[in-house]
Coordinates of C-alpha atoms in Angstrom, one line a residue:
M1 CA -62.0 -16.5 -55.7
K2 CA -61.7 -13.5 -58.0
N3 CA -58.5 -12.8 -59.8
V4 CA -57.2 -16.3 -59.7
N5 CA -56.1 -16.0 -63.3
K6 CA -53.4 -13.4 -62.3
Y7 CA -51.4 -16.2 -60.6
T8 CA -49.3 -18.9 -62.1
R9 CA -46.6 -21.3 -61.1
Q10 CA -43.2 -19.5 -60.8
Y11 CA -40.9 -22.4 -60.3
S12 CA -39.0 -24.8 -62.5
V13 CA -38.5 -28.5 -62.3
P14 CA -35.3 -30.4 -62.9
P15 CA -34.7 -31.3 -66.6
E16 CA -34.2 -35.0 -65.6
S17 CA -35.9 -37.4 -63.2
S18 CA -34.9 -36.6 -59.6
W19 CA -37.1 -38.8 -57.5
N20 CA -34.7 -41.2 -55.7
W21 CA -35.5 -39.4 -52.4
V22 CA -39.0 -40.9 -52.6
Q23 CA -37.7 -44.4 -51.9
K24 CA -36.3 -43.4 -48.5
E25 CA -38.6 -44.0 -45.5
Y26 CA -37.0 -41.9 -42.8
I27 CA -34.2 -39.5 -41.9
D28 CA -31.5 -41.6 -40.3
K29 CA -29.1 -38.9 -39.0
A30 CA -29.2 -35.3 -37.9
P31 CA -28.1 -32.6 -40.4
I32 CA -25.5 -30.0 -39.6
W33 CA -27.6 -27.4 -37.9
C34 CA -27.0 -23.7 -38.4
S35 CA -29.1 -21.2 -36.4
V36 CA -30.0 -18.0 -38.1
D37 CA -32.0 -16.6 -35.2
L38 CA -29.6 -13.7 -34.7
R39 CA -29.9 -12.6 -38.4
D40 CA -33.0 -13.7 -40.2
G41 CA -34.9 -14.1 -36.9
N42 CA -33.8 -10.8 -35.5
Q43 CA -34.5 -8.7 -38.6
A44 CA -38.1 -10.0 -38.5
L45 CA -38.8 -8.8 -35.0
V46 CA -41.0 -5.7 -34.4
V47 CA -38.4 -4.6 -31.9
P48 CA -34.9 -6.1 -32.8
M49 CA -32.8 -7.3 -29.9
N50 CA -30.3 -5.0 -28.3
L51 CA -26.6 -6.0 -27.7
E52 CA -27.1 -7.6 -24.3
E53 CA -30.2 -9.5 -25.5
K54 CA -28.3 -10.8 -28.5
L55 CA -25.4 -11.9 -26.3
E56 CA -27.8 -13.8 -24.1
Y57 CA -29.5 -15.4 -27.1
F58 CA -26.1 -16.4 -28.5
Q59 CA -25.3 -18.2 -25.2
L60 CA -28.7 -19.9 -25.3
L61 CA -27.9 -21.3 -28.8
V62 CA -24.5 -22.5 -27.6
D63 CA -26.1 -24.2 -24.6
I64 CA -28.6 -26.0 -26.9
G65 CA -25.7 -27.4 -28.9
F66 CA -25.5 -25.4 -32.1
K67 CA -22.0 -25.6 -33.6
E68 CA -22.7 -23.1 -36.4
I69 CA -24.5 -19.8 -35.6
E70 CA -25.1 -17.0 -38.1
V71 CA -24.4 -13.9 -36.0
G72 CA -25.4 -11.2 -38.5
F73 CA -24.8 -9.1 -41.5
P74 CA -21.9 -6.9 -40.0
A75 CA -21.7 -4.5 -43.0
A76 CA -25.5 -3.8 -42.8
S77 CA -25.4 -1.6 -39.7
D78 CA -23.3 -0.5 -36.8
T79 CA -25.4 -2.6 -34.5
E80 CA -24.6 -5.8 -36.4
F81 CA -20.9 -4.8 -36.6
V82 CA -20.6 -4.1 -32.9
F83 CA -22.3 -7.4 -32.0
L84 CA -19.8 -9.4 -34.0
R85 CA -16.9 -7.3 -32.6
T86 CA -18.2 -7.9 -29.0
L87 CA -18.3 -11.6 -29.5
I88 CA -14.7 -11.7 -30.8
E89 CA -13.2 -9.1 -28.3
R90 CA -14.8 -10.7 -25.3
D91 CA -13.8 -14.1 -26.4
L92 CA -17.4 -15.4 -26.2
I93 CA -17.2 -17.9 -29.0
P94 CA -16.4 -21.4 -27.9
D95 CA -13.6 -23.2 -29.8
D96 CA -16.0 -25.8 -31.2
V97 CA -18.5 -23.2 -32.5
T98 CA -18.2 -21.6 -35.9
I99 CA -19.8 -18.2 -36.4
Q100 CA -21.3 -17.3 -39.8
V101 CA -21.6 -13.8 -41.3
L102 CA -23.7 -12.8 -44.2
T103 CA -22.6 -10.6 -47.1
Q104 CA -24.0 -9.5 -50.4
S105 CA -21.7 -10.0 -53.4
R106 CA -20.7 -6.3 -53.5
E107 CA -17.1 -5.2 -53.0
H108 CA -17.5 -2.6 -50.2
I109 CA -19.8 -4.9 -48.2
I110 CA -17.4 -7.8 -48.5
R111 CA -14.5 -5.7 -47.4
R112 CA -16.4 -4.4 -44.4
T113 CA -17.4 -7.9 -43.5
F114 CA -13.8 -9.1 -43.3
E115 CA -12.9 -6.0 -41.3
A116 CA -15.5 -7.0 -38.8
L117 CA -14.1 -10.6 -38.7
T118 CA -10.6 -9.4 -37.6
G119 CA -9.5 -11.7 -34.7
A120 CA -12.1 -14.4 -35.3
K121 CA -10.6 -17.9 -35.0
R122 CA -13.0 -19.6 -37.3
A123 CA -15.9 -18.2 -39.4
I124 CA -18.1 -19.0 -42.4
V125 CA -18.4 -16.2 -44.9
H126 CA -21.8 -16.5 -46.4
L127 CA -21.9 -14.8 -49.9
Y128 CA -25.1 -14.4 -51.8
N129 CA -26.7 -12.7 -54.7
S130 CA -30.2 -13.1 -56.1
T131 CA -30.7 -15.2 -59.2
S132 CA -34.4 -15.6 -59.8
I133 CA -36.2 -14.6 -63.0
A134 CA -38.3 -12.0 -61.1
Q135 CA -35.2 -10.4 -59.5
R136 CA -33.2 -10.5 -62.8
E137 CA -36.0 -8.9 -64.8
Q138 CA -37.5 -6.5 -62.2
V139 CA -34.8 -5.6 -59.7
F140 CA -31.4 -5.9 -61.5
R141 CA -32.5 -5.8 -65.1
K142 CA -29.4 -7.8 -66.0
P143 CA -28.9 -10.9 -68.2
K144 CA -27.8 -14.3 -66.8
S145 CA -24.2 -13.7 -67.7
E146 CA -24.0 -10.5 -65.5
I147 CA -25.7 -12.4 -62.6
V148 CA -23.0 -15.1 -62.9
E149 CA -20.3 -12.4 -62.9
I150 CA -21.7 -10.8 -59.7
A151 CA -21.4 -14.2 -58.0
V152 CA -17.9 -15.0 -59.4
S153 CA -16.4 -11.6 -58.6
G154 CA -17.7 -11.8 -55.0
A155 CA -16.2 -15.2 -54.6
E156 CA -12.9 -14.1 -55.9
L157 CA -12.8 -11.1 -53.5
C158 CA -13.7 -13.3 -50.6
Q159 CA -10.9 -15.7 -51.4
Q160 CA -8.4 -12.8 -51.7
L161 CA -9.4 -11.2 -48.4
A162 CA -9.5 -14.5 -46.5
A163 CA -5.9 -15.1 -47.5
E164 CA -5.0 -11.6 -46.2
T165 CA -6.9 -11.9 -42.9
P166 CA -5.7 -14.0 -39.9
G167 CA -8.1 -16.8 -39.0
H168 CA -9.7 -19.9 -40.5
F169 CA -12.4 -19.0 -43.0
L170 CA -14.9 -21.3 -44.8
F171 CA -17.1 -20.2 -47.6
Q172 CA -20.8 -20.5 -48.3
Y173 CA -22.6 -19.4 -51.4
S174 CA -26.4 -18.9 -51.8
P175 CA -28.2 -18.3 -55.1
E176 CA -30.7 -16.2 -53.2
S177 CA -34.3 -16.7 -54.5
F178 CA -33.2 -20.2 -55.6
T179 CA -36.8 -21.5 -55.8
G180 CA -37.7 -18.9 -58.4
T181 CA -34.6 -19.6 -60.4
E182 CA -34.4 -22.0 -63.4
V183 CA -32.7 -25.1 -61.8
E184 CA -30.2 -25.4 -64.6
F185 CA -29.2 -21.7 -64.2
A186 CA -28.9 -22.1 -60.4
L187 CA -26.5 -25.0 -61.1
D188 CA -24.4 -23.0 -63.5
V189 CA -24.0 -20.1 -61.0
C190 CA -23.1 -22.5 -58.1
N191 CA -20.6 -24.4 -60.2
A192 CA -19.0 -21.1 -61.4
V193 CA -18.5 -20.2 -57.7
L194 CA -17.1 -23.6 -57.0
D195 CA -14.6 -23.1 -59.8
V196 CA -13.3 -20.2 -57.9
W197 CA -13.2 -21.7 -54.4
R198 CA -12.1 -25.2 -55.3
P199 CA -13.4 -27.1 -52.3
T200 CA -11.2 -29.8 -50.6
A201 CA -11.7 -32.3 -47.8
E202 CA -9.8 -29.9 -45.5
R203 CA -11.8 -26.9 -46.7
P204 CA -15.2 -27.8 -47.9
V205 CA -17.6 -25.3 -49.4
I206 CA -21.2 -24.9 -48.4
I207 CA -23.7 -24.4 -51.2
N208 CA -26.9 -23.2 -49.6
L209 CA -30.1 -23.5 -51.6
P210 CA -32.7 -21.3 -50.0
S211 CA -36.4 -21.5 -50.3
T212 CA -36.4 -17.8 -50.0
V213 CA -40.0 -17.6 -50.9
Q214 CA -41.9 -20.9 -51.0
L215 CA -43.3 -21.3 -54.6
S216 CA -44.0 -25.0 -55.0
L217 CA -45.2 -28.1 -53.2
P218 CA -42.4 -29.6 -51.0
H219 CA -41.8 -32.5 -53.3
V220 CA -40.7 -30.2 -56.1
Y221 CA -38.2 -28.5 -53.8
A222 CA -36.9 -32.0 -52.9
S223 CA -36.4 -32.8 -56.5
Q224 CA -34.6 -29.5 -57.1
I225 CA -32.3 -30.3 -54.2
E226 CA -31.6 -33.9 -55.5
Y227 CA -30.8 -32.5 -59.0
M228 CA -28.4 -29.9 -57.6
S229 CA -26.8 -32.4 -55.3
A230 CA -26.2 -34.8 -58.1
H231 CA -24.6 -32.2 -60.5
L232 CA -22.6 -29.9 -58.3
R233 CA -18.9 -30.1 -59.1
D234 CA -16.6 -31.6 -56.4
R235 CA -19.7 -32.8 -54.7
Q236 CA -17.7 -35.0 -52.2
H237 CA -16.2 -31.8 -50.8
V238 CA -19.5 -29.7 -51.0
I239 CA -21.9 -29.4 -48.1
V240 CA -25.4 -29.0 -49.5
S241 CA -27.4 -26.7 -47.2
V242 CA -31.1 -25.7 -47.3
H243 CA -32.8 -22.6 -45.9
P244 CA -36.5 -23.1 -46.1
H245 CA -39.0 -20.3 -45.4
N246 CA -42.6 -21.0 -44.6
D247 CA -44.8 -18.9 -47.0
R248 CA -46.9 -21.9 -47.9
G249 CA -46.8 -23.3 -44.3
T250 CA -44.7 -26.3 -45.4
G251 CA -41.2 -25.3 -44.2
V252 CA -40.7 -28.4 -42.1
A253 CA -41.9 -30.6 -44.9
E254 CA -39.5 -28.9 -47.3
A255 CA -36.6 -29.4 -45.0
E256 CA -37.4 -33.0 -44.3
L257 CA -37.8 -33.9 -47.9
A258 CA -34.7 -32.0 -48.8
M259 CA -32.7 -34.0 -46.3
L260 CA -34.0 -37.2 -48.0
A261 CA -32.9 -35.7 -51.3
G262 CA -29.3 -35.1 -50.2
A263 CA -29.2 -32.0 -48.1
D264 CA -26.4 -32.2 -45.4
R265 CA -27.2 -29.0 -43.5
V266 CA -30.3 -27.0 -42.4
E267 CA -30.5 -23.3 -41.6
G268 CA -33.4 -22.3 -39.5
T269 CA -34.6 -20.7 -36.3
L270 CA -36.0 -21.7 -32.9
F271 CA -39.8 -21.9 -33.2
G272 CA -39.6 -20.7 -36.8
N273 CA -39.3 -17.0 -36.3
G274 CA -38.5 -15.1 -39.4
E275 CA -39.8 -12.8 -42.1
R276 CA -43.3 -13.2 -43.4
T277 CA -44.5 -16.6 -42.1
G278 CA -41.0 -17.4 -40.8
N279 CA -38.0 -19.7 -41.3
V280 CA -38.1 -23.4 -40.9
D281 CA -38.6 -24.4 -37.2
I282 CA -35.5 -26.2 -36.0
V283 CA -37.3 -27.3 -32.7
T284 CA -40.0 -29.1 -34.7
L285 CA -37.5 -30.6 -37.1
A286 CA -35.2 -31.9 -34.3
L287 CA -38.0 -33.3 -32.2
N288 CA -39.6 -35.0 -35.3
M289 CA -36.3 -36.9 -35.6
F290 CA -36.3 -37.6 -31.9
S291 CA -39.8 -39.1 -32.2
H292 CA -38.3 -41.6 -34.7
G293 CA -35.5 -42.6 -32.3
V294 CA -32.8 -40.4 -34.1
D295 CA -30.7 -38.2 -31.9
P296 CA -31.0 -34.7 -33.3
G297 CA -27.8 -33.6 -31.7
L298 CA -29.5 -30.6 -30.0
H299 CA -30.6 -30.3 -26.4
F300 CA -34.3 -29.6 -25.9
E301 CA -34.8 -31.6 -22.7
S302 CA -35.8 -28.3 -21.0
L303 CA -37.9 -26.9 -23.8
P304 CA -40.2 -24.8 -21.6
E305 CA -37.2 -22.9 -20.2
I306 CA -35.8 -22.4 -23.7
Q307 CA -39.2 -21.1 -24.9
S308 CA -39.4 -18.7 -22.0
V309 CA -36.0 -17.2 -22.8
V310 CA -36.8 -16.9 -26.5
E311 CA -40.2 -15.2 -25.8
R312 CA -38.6 -12.8 -23.4
L313 CA -35.8 -11.8 -25.7
T314 CA -37.8 -11.6 -28.9
K315 CA -41.1 -10.3 -27.5
M316 CA -42.7 -13.0 -29.8
Q317 CA -45.1 -15.6 -28.4
V318 CA -45.1 -19.3 -29.3
G319 CA -48.6 -20.4 -30.3
K320 CA -50.6 -22.6 -28.1
R321 CA -50.8 -25.3 -30.8
H322 CA -47.2 -24.9 -32.0
P323 CA -45.7 -28.4 -32.4
Y324 CA -44.1 -29.8 -29.2
A325 CA -43.8 -26.4 -27.6
G326 CA -47.3 -25.1 -27.5
E327 CA -49.2 -25.0 -24.3
L328 CA -52.0 -27.3 -25.6
V329 CA -50.2 -29.7 -28.0
F330 CA -50.1 -32.6 -25.5
T331 CA -53.4 -31.8 -24.0
A332 CA -56.5 -33.9 -24.4
F333 CA -59.9 -32.5 -23.6
S334 CA -61.8 -35.2 -25.5
G335 CA -63.2 -38.0 -23.3
S336 CA -62.2 -40.8 -25.6
H337 CA -58.7 -39.4 -26.1
Q338 CA -58.3 -39.0 -22.3
D339 CA -59.4 -42.5 -21.7
A340 CA -56.9 -43.9 -24.3
I341 CA -54.1 -41.9 -22.9
A342 CA -54.9 -42.9 -19.3
K343 CA -55.0 -46.5 -20.2
G344 CA -51.8 -46.2 -22.2
M345 CA -50.0 -44.7 -19.3
K346 CA -51.3 -47.4 -17.0
W347 CA -50.1 -50.0 -19.4
R348 CA -46.6 -48.6 -19.2
E349 CA -46.7 -48.6 -15.4
E350 CA -47.6 -52.3 -15.3
E351 CA -44.2 -53.3 -16.6
E352 CA -41.2 -51.6 -18.3
R353 CA -41.8 -51.0 -22.0
E354 CA -38.9 -50.5 -24.4
Y355 CA -40.7 -48.1 -26.7
W356 CA -43.0 -45.2 -26.2
T357 CA -46.4 -46.0 -27.8
V358 CA -48.9 -44.1 -25.7
P359 CA -52.0 -43.2 -27.9
Y360 CA -52.2 -39.6 -29.0
L361 CA -48.8 -38.7 -27.6
P362 CA -46.0 -38.9 -30.3
I363 CA -43.3 -38.4 -27.6
D364 CA -43.2 -38.5 -23.8
P365 CA -43.8 -34.9 -22.7
K366 CA -41.4 -35.4 -19.8
D367 CA -38.5 -35.9 -22.3
I368 CA -38.7 -32.2 -23.2
G369 CA -39.5 -31.0 -19.7
R370 CA -43.3 -31.0 -19.8
E371 CA -45.3 -32.2 -16.8
Y372 CA -48.1 -34.7 -17.0
E373 CA -50.3 -32.8 -14.6
G374 CA -51.8 -29.8 -16.4
D375 CA -50.2 -30.7 -19.7
I376 CA -51.7 -34.0 -20.9
I377 CA -55.2 -34.3 -19.5
R378 CA -57.2 -31.2 -18.9
I379 CA -60.9 -31.1 -18.0
N380 CA -63.8 -29.2 -19.5
S381 CA -67.3 -30.1 -20.5
Q382 CA -66.0 -32.3 -23.3
S383 CA -63.9 -34.5 -21.0
G384 CA -64.7 -38.0 -19.9
K385 CA -64.4 -40.4 -17.0
G386 CA -61.0 -41.8 -18.0
G387 CA -59.2 -38.5 -17.9
I388 CA -60.9 -37.4 -14.7
G389 CA -60.1 -40.6 -13.0
Y390 CA -56.5 -40.5 -14.2
L391 CA -55.9 -37.1 -12.8
L392 CA -57.4 -38.0 -9.4
E393 CA -55.2 -41.1 -9.2
Q394 CA -52.0 -39.3 -10.3
K395 CA -52.2 -36.4 -7.8
Y396 CA -54.4 -37.7 -5.0
G397 CA -54.1 -41.5 -5.1
F398 CA -57.8 -42.3 -5.7
D399 CA -58.3 -45.4 -7.8
L400 CA -62.1 -45.1 -8.5
P401 CA -64.0 -48.1 -9.8
P402 CA -64.8 -47.7 -13.5
R403 CA -68.5 -47.0 -13.1
M404 CA -67.8 -44.6 -10.3
R405 CA -65.5 -42.7 -12.7
E406 CA -68.4 -42.4 -15.1
D407 CA -70.7 -41.1 -12.4
L408 CA -68.1 -38.5 -11.3
G409 CA -67.4 -37.7 -14.9
Y410 CA -70.9 -36.5 -15.5
T411 CA -70.9 -34.5 -12.3
V412 CA -67.6 -32.8 -13.2
K413 CA -68.6 -32.1 -16.8
G414 CA -71.9 -30.6 -15.5
V415 CA -69.9 -28.2 -13.3
S416 CA -67.6 -27.2 -16.2
D417 CA -70.5 -26.7 -18.5
R418 CA -72.4 -24.6 -16.0
L419 CA -69.4 -22.4 -15.2
Q420 CA -68.1 -22.4 -18.8
K421 CA -64.6 -23.0 -17.7
E422 CA -61.8 -25.5 -17.6
L423 CA -61.4 -27.2 -14.2
S424 CA -58.1 -27.9 -12.5
V425 CA -57.3 -31.2 -10.8
D426 CA -57.7 -29.5 -7.5
E427 CA -61.1 -28.2 -8.4
I428 CA -62.0 -31.8 -9.5
A429 CA -60.8 -33.1 -6.2
D430 CA -63.0 -30.5 -4.4
I431 CA -66.0 -31.6 -6.4
F432 CA -65.3 -35.3 -5.7
T433 CA -64.9 -34.6 -2.0
E434 CA -68.0 -32.4 -1.8
Q435 CA -70.2 -34.8 -3.7
F436 CA -69.0 -38.2 -2.7
V437 CA -66.6 -38.4 0.3
N438 CA -67.6 -38.8 4.0
L439 CA -71.0 -37.4 3.4
A440 CA -72.9 -36.8 6.7
E441 CA -76.2 -35.3 5.6
P442 CA -79.0 -36.2 6.2
I443 CA -77.5 -39.2 8.1
A444 CA -74.2 -39.3 10.0
F445 CA -72.7 -41.8 12.3
S446 CA -70.4 -41.1 15.2
D447 CA -69.7 -44.5 16.7
V448 CA -69.7 -48.1 15.9
K449 CA -69.4 -51.1 18.2
A450 CA -68.8 -54.6 17.1
D451 CA -70.0 -57.4 19.5
E452 CA -68.8 -60.9 19.5
G453 CA -71.1 -63.6 18.4
P454 CA -72.8 -65.1 15.3
G455 CA -74.1 -62.7 12.7
H456 CA -71.5 -60.0 13.6
P457 CA -73.9 -58.0 15.9
T458 CA -73.1 -54.3 15.5
T459 CA -74.3 -51.2 17.3
L460 CA -74.2 -47.8 15.7
T461 CA -74.8 -44.3 17.0
I462 CA -76.3 -42.1 14.2
H463 CA -77.5 -38.6 13.8
T464 CA -80.4 -37.6 11.6
N465 CA -82.9 -34.7 11.6
G466 CA -81.2 -33.3 14.7
Q467 CA -81.7 -36.5 16.7
T468 CA -79.2 -39.0 18.0
R469 CA -80.2 -42.6 17.7
T470 CA -78.7 -46.0 18.5
I471 CA -79.4 -48.7 15.9
R472 CA -78.4 -52.4 15.7
G473 CA -78.0 -55.0 13.0
S474 CA -76.3 -58.2 12.1
G475 CA -75.2 -59.8 8.8
N476 CA -72.7 -62.0 7.1
G477 CA -69.9 -59.5 7.8
R478 CA -69.4 -56.2 9.7
L479 CA -70.3 -54.0 6.8
D480 CA -73.3 -56.1 6.0
A481 CA -74.4 -55.7 9.6
V482 CA -74.2 -51.9 9.4
S483 CA -76.1 -51.9 6.1
N484 CA -78.9 -54.1 7.6
A485 CA -79.2 -51.9 10.6
L486 CA -79.6 -48.8 8.4
Q487 CA -82.3 -50.4 6.2
A488 CA -84.3 -51.9 9.1
S489 CA -84.2 -48.8 11.3
L490 CA -84.7 -46.1 8.7
G491 CA -87.0 -47.7 6.2
L492 CA -84.4 -47.7 3.5
Q493 CA -84.4 -50.2 0.6
Y494 CA -81.3 -50.8 -1.6
T495 CA -79.0 -53.5 -2.8
N496 CA -75.2 -53.5 -2.3
L497 CA -73.5 -53.8 -5.7
T498 CA -69.9 -52.8 -5.5
Y499 CA -67.2 -52.6 -2.9
K500 CA -63.5 -51.6 -3.3
E501 CA -60.8 -50.5 -0.9
H502 CA -57.2 -49.5 -1.0
A503 CA -54.5 -47.6 0.8
L504 CA -54.6 -43.9 -0.1
E505 CA -50.9 -43.7 -0.9
V506 CA -50.4 -40.2 -2.3
G507 CA -49.6 -37.8 0.5
S508 CA -51.9 -39.5 2.9
G509 CA -50.0 -41.2 5.7
S510 CA -51.8 -44.3 6.7
R511 CA -55.3 -43.5 5.5
A512 CA -57.5 -46.0 3.7
V513 CA -60.2 -45.3 1.2
A514 CA -63.3 -47.3 0.3
Y515 CA -65.8 -47.0 -2.5
I516 CA -69.4 -48.5 -2.4
S517 CA -72.3 -48.4 -4.8
I518 CA -75.9 -49.2 -3.9
E519 CA -78.9 -49.6 -6.1
D520 CA -82.3 -48.1 -5.1
P521 CA -85.7 -49.7 -5.9
E522 CA -85.9 -47.8 -9.2
G523 CA -82.7 -49.3 -10.4
T524 CA -80.5 -46.2 -10.0
T525 CA -77.0 -46.7 -8.8
H526 CA -75.6 -44.3 -6.1
W527 CA -71.9 -44.1 -5.2
G528 CA -70.1 -43.1 -2.0
C529 CA -66.5 -42.8 -0.8
G530 CA -65.2 -43.0 2.7
I531 CA -61.7 -42.1 4.0
D532 CA -60.4 -43.0 7.4
T533 CA -57.3 -44.3 9.2
D534 CA -59.3 -47.4 10.0
I535 CA -60.4 -49.4 6.9
M536 CA -63.7 -50.5 8.6
N537 CA -64.6 -46.9 9.4
A538 CA -63.7 -45.9 5.9
S539 CA -66.1 -48.6 4.6
I540 CA -68.9 -47.5 6.8
K541 CA -68.4 -43.8 5.8
A542 CA -68.5 -44.9 2.1
L543 CA -71.8 -46.7 2.8
F544 CA -73.2 -43.7 4.5
S545 CA -72.1 -41.5 1.6
A546 CA -73.8 -43.7 -0.9
V547 CA -77.0 -43.8 1.3
N548 CA -77.0 -40.1 1.7
R549 CA -76.7 -39.5 -2.1
M550 CA -79.6 -41.9 -2.6
V551 CA -81.8 -40.2 0.0
V552 CA -81.0 -36.7 -1.4
A553 CA -81.9 -38.0 -4.9
M554 CA -85.3 -39.3 -3.7
P555 CA -87.0 -36.1 -2.5
T556 CA -90.3 -37.9 -1.7
F557 CA -88.7 -40.4 0.6
V558 CA -89.1 -39.8 4.3
L559 CA -86.8 -41.4 6.8
Q560 CA -88.4 -43.5 9.6
H561 CA -87.8 -42.4 13.2

């Protein structure tokens, strides 16, 4: 691409090796979660939420299980101020939930923030100022010493006002634009703030290290976090927090590697809403842990309902391929994928399995409120016999023989290809019924009578070409006798190959279903299905269906009369 030379790497790496996180294989416990949906998420909306929408969103976050929720920047606008006051005055904040408010390190903003907090039982005051090279040089035009003084003076004022204001206040400091700051300087600023706040076991301090703009690969961010974690003063009383954005599309990776590197806390939003490409997606992070058998401490068992509320309140849509939540993320259209999933689900049904290991499905969709039908296997022209057979079995109870599934699969894919559309399971069932079940053209039977005696003598009443006929046959069983009668009386030639029957259990009362295949003289196999309350009649109807499919497929064949 043109102009590539105008870009360069804008991040720094720690001055010492910080790679211990690489040796860890997985995240073994959930972090402290802090939702910033009502601040970062809300300010990124085309149409920000109104008061009532914010209140509903706050309750949603509480229901999900968030214990720390950033509710806004109360000094930034009257809307933000009123929202915080409403939460406090209506007593809407549960005792086990700590609200968080954001403030720049500027005196009038800090004072206004504490004014808004009057009456709050417990809150985190989140102080920040920007520290990056670009901000220092281009925005503030101040040396490092003055940037440190901005942070320290703000920390001192917060401490003073917290002592004067009723309530329990915790402090959080962010060197905003941390990823564009020299790591050693970021450490100096954070330690200077810690020198003011003096964290203790009873009153820990949060040091939040935001990936305000993603500038590096995720492993560099992890090394920066590890270095900071190892050198912050009073580390045992410091909660290291991360706030990854998603400019490079690696917000989730940054957060996960940062947790391996020592981060205790993660700030993010539901489904990753936020400025530019968004904040880190807490839904994805939490369910990634869930897929490894680690309880994330948040409730996403009804994810579709949560998603519906978020989309309604934010007017933002979750993408169809969004991890876990997207409409299509558990869906297989590919025939081989469908077959593997169907066999994996069948394998689980055969006996109780301790762990979920179904191919292509990292978690059981039902665990987050998704349904198998319409979610896992969907049918289009790329689909295969396994998925089609699985859907018919799950909803309608048909357990087709493997080769019949293949025959039906080609039929269904042909319809999908011709119509250029995805087919629902009901449409598939209609195709199956129309093409294979109880077919009565050009030959139908209305009555069968089994006589006593050797050879199972059988008499059938059939209808063909507008005529009613009575035909007779015998054989080594009742179905064989019917087949022999058809061949002898109508001039048909075929060989019976496959027979299968079972009770049609799904929504069918006492009906039985039978499947039969026959092979014509050219070696082509034709399948038929019969359904009836009597298993023998179901078998005869299956045979007639197969014969009718064969006759229709042989246009030059003429039935004998």
